[in-house]
């Protein structure tokens, strides 16, 4: 099935908003429009905040066209004010995080510069060294010339280690929050710039390898969304409410890409099936026990583990250990193993 058909079906399955929701949405839009007409270029910060909330709410309710329109309006009013630097720092972070959700939906680049806390305590040296070693270990699981992944993989490992019991009490949460923003910013750019294409086309002219990097990019976005519950970044509600829409949309993209014939054969020959184990585990964990996609991803993981001839949980965990993880992800890995090895 073509990916556009999959996404069209996904959107068609979303429940229609209630009359109460529509009324509240209409009132909010009317107030924003009246305010903009009255103040012209002197847009107050509460108005900017309101529009960013409208964009975020549209993503969480799977109103993709509305989300796009609100993001366009947000960009215009920020420009009217004279740029994002005219906003309070916390508001810069609010609108940027809201815009990330819309960019994921549209598969578009970031709309605003990445707002970073200026003075944060560095990560502990042990965490920095460990994440660097792990990042290079991750790159070895991909085809050659994949160094463009290093920066984002390094930050994913830093986030994962920062949430573990070993480092949780010793890290600066503002530094962790910076890593979230940087990671999401870079993942959005990665999907647009597609550095794996090079000047001559897909890596080694093999389209299946292009799909490998795209799927990893999507799964890394889900990894960020589902690990938000471990840290205080100001975006916790995304991890609680996004499962039915934003994460579901990204899961549909991954499923469509993995359904392309011959992918696994090429990845097997190139000895790069390990990333698919991580991708599928991240997808299964994000589904919980309620999303219908869980069964499909479990079946795919069973297929991949069969191709790799992984028959013991120790081998399974060793494969996962080469990729970013959290205590929560490690805890559910046993249940996921039981789910795929029981049949």
PDB file of N, CA and C in Angstrom, residues 29 57 102 143 161 218 235 306 328 331:
ATOM      1  N   UNK A  29     -10.339  31.461  17.948  1.00  0.00           N
ATOM      2  CA  UNK A  29      -9.917  32.033  16.670  1.00  0.00           C
ATOM      3  C   UNK A  29     -10.463  33.444  16.503  1.00  0.00           C
ATOM      4  N   UNK A  57      -2.930  22.314  20.112  1.00  0.00           N
ATOM      5  CA  UNK A  57      -4.198  21.624  20.308  1.00  0.00           C
ATOM      6  C   UNK A  57      -4.669  20.952  19.021  1.00  0.00           C
ATOM      7  N   UNK A 102       3.781  20.371  14.753  1.00  0.00           N
ATOM      8  CA  UNK A 102       3.244  20.647  13.421  1.00  0.00           C
ATOM      9  C   UNK A 102       4.253  20.247  12.349  1.00  0.00           C
ATOM     10  N   UNK A 143      25.026   1.364   7.655  1.00  0.00           N
ATOM     11  CA  UNK A 143      25.980   1.277   6.546  1.00  0.00           C
ATOM     12  C   UNK A 143      27.134   2.261   6.727  1.00  0.00           C
ATOM     13  N   UNK A 161      20.573   8.142  29.051  1.00  0.00           N
ATOM     14  CA  UNK A 161      21.387   7.948  30.249  1.00  0.00           C
ATOM     15  C   UNK A 161      20.969   8.895  31.365  1.00  0.00           C
ATOM     16  N   UNK A 218      12.126   8.562  11.939  1.00  0.00           N
ATOM     17  CA  UNK A 218      10.772   8.546  12.496  1.00  0.00           C
ATOM     18  C   UNK A 218      10.753   7.923  13.891  1.00  0.00           C
ATOM     19  N   UNK A 235       6.820  19.766  28.324  1.00  0.00           N
ATOM     20  CA  UNK A 235       6.039  19.185  27.241  1.00  0.00           C
ATOM     21  C   UNK A 235       5.423  17.850  27.598  1.00  0.00           C
ATOM     22  N   UNK A 306      13.809 -13.630  13.700  1.00  0.00           N
ATOM     23  CA  UNK A 306      13.970 -14.909  13.020  1.00  0.00           C
ATOM     24  C   UNK A 306      15.047 -14.848  11.956  1.00  0.00           C
ATOM     25  N   UNK A 328      12.905   2.779  31.497  1.00  0.00           N
ATOM     26  CA  UNK A 328      11.563   2.325  31.154  1.00  0.00           C
ATOM     27  C   UNK A 328      11.555   1.391  29.965  1.00  0.00           C
ATOM     28  N   UNK A 331      12.878  -1.956  30.948  1.00  0.00           N
ATOM     29  CA  UNK A 331      11.937  -2.739  31.749  1.00  0.00           C
ATOM     30  C   UNK A 331      10.914  -3.472  30.889  1.00  0.00           C
TER      31      UNK A 331
END
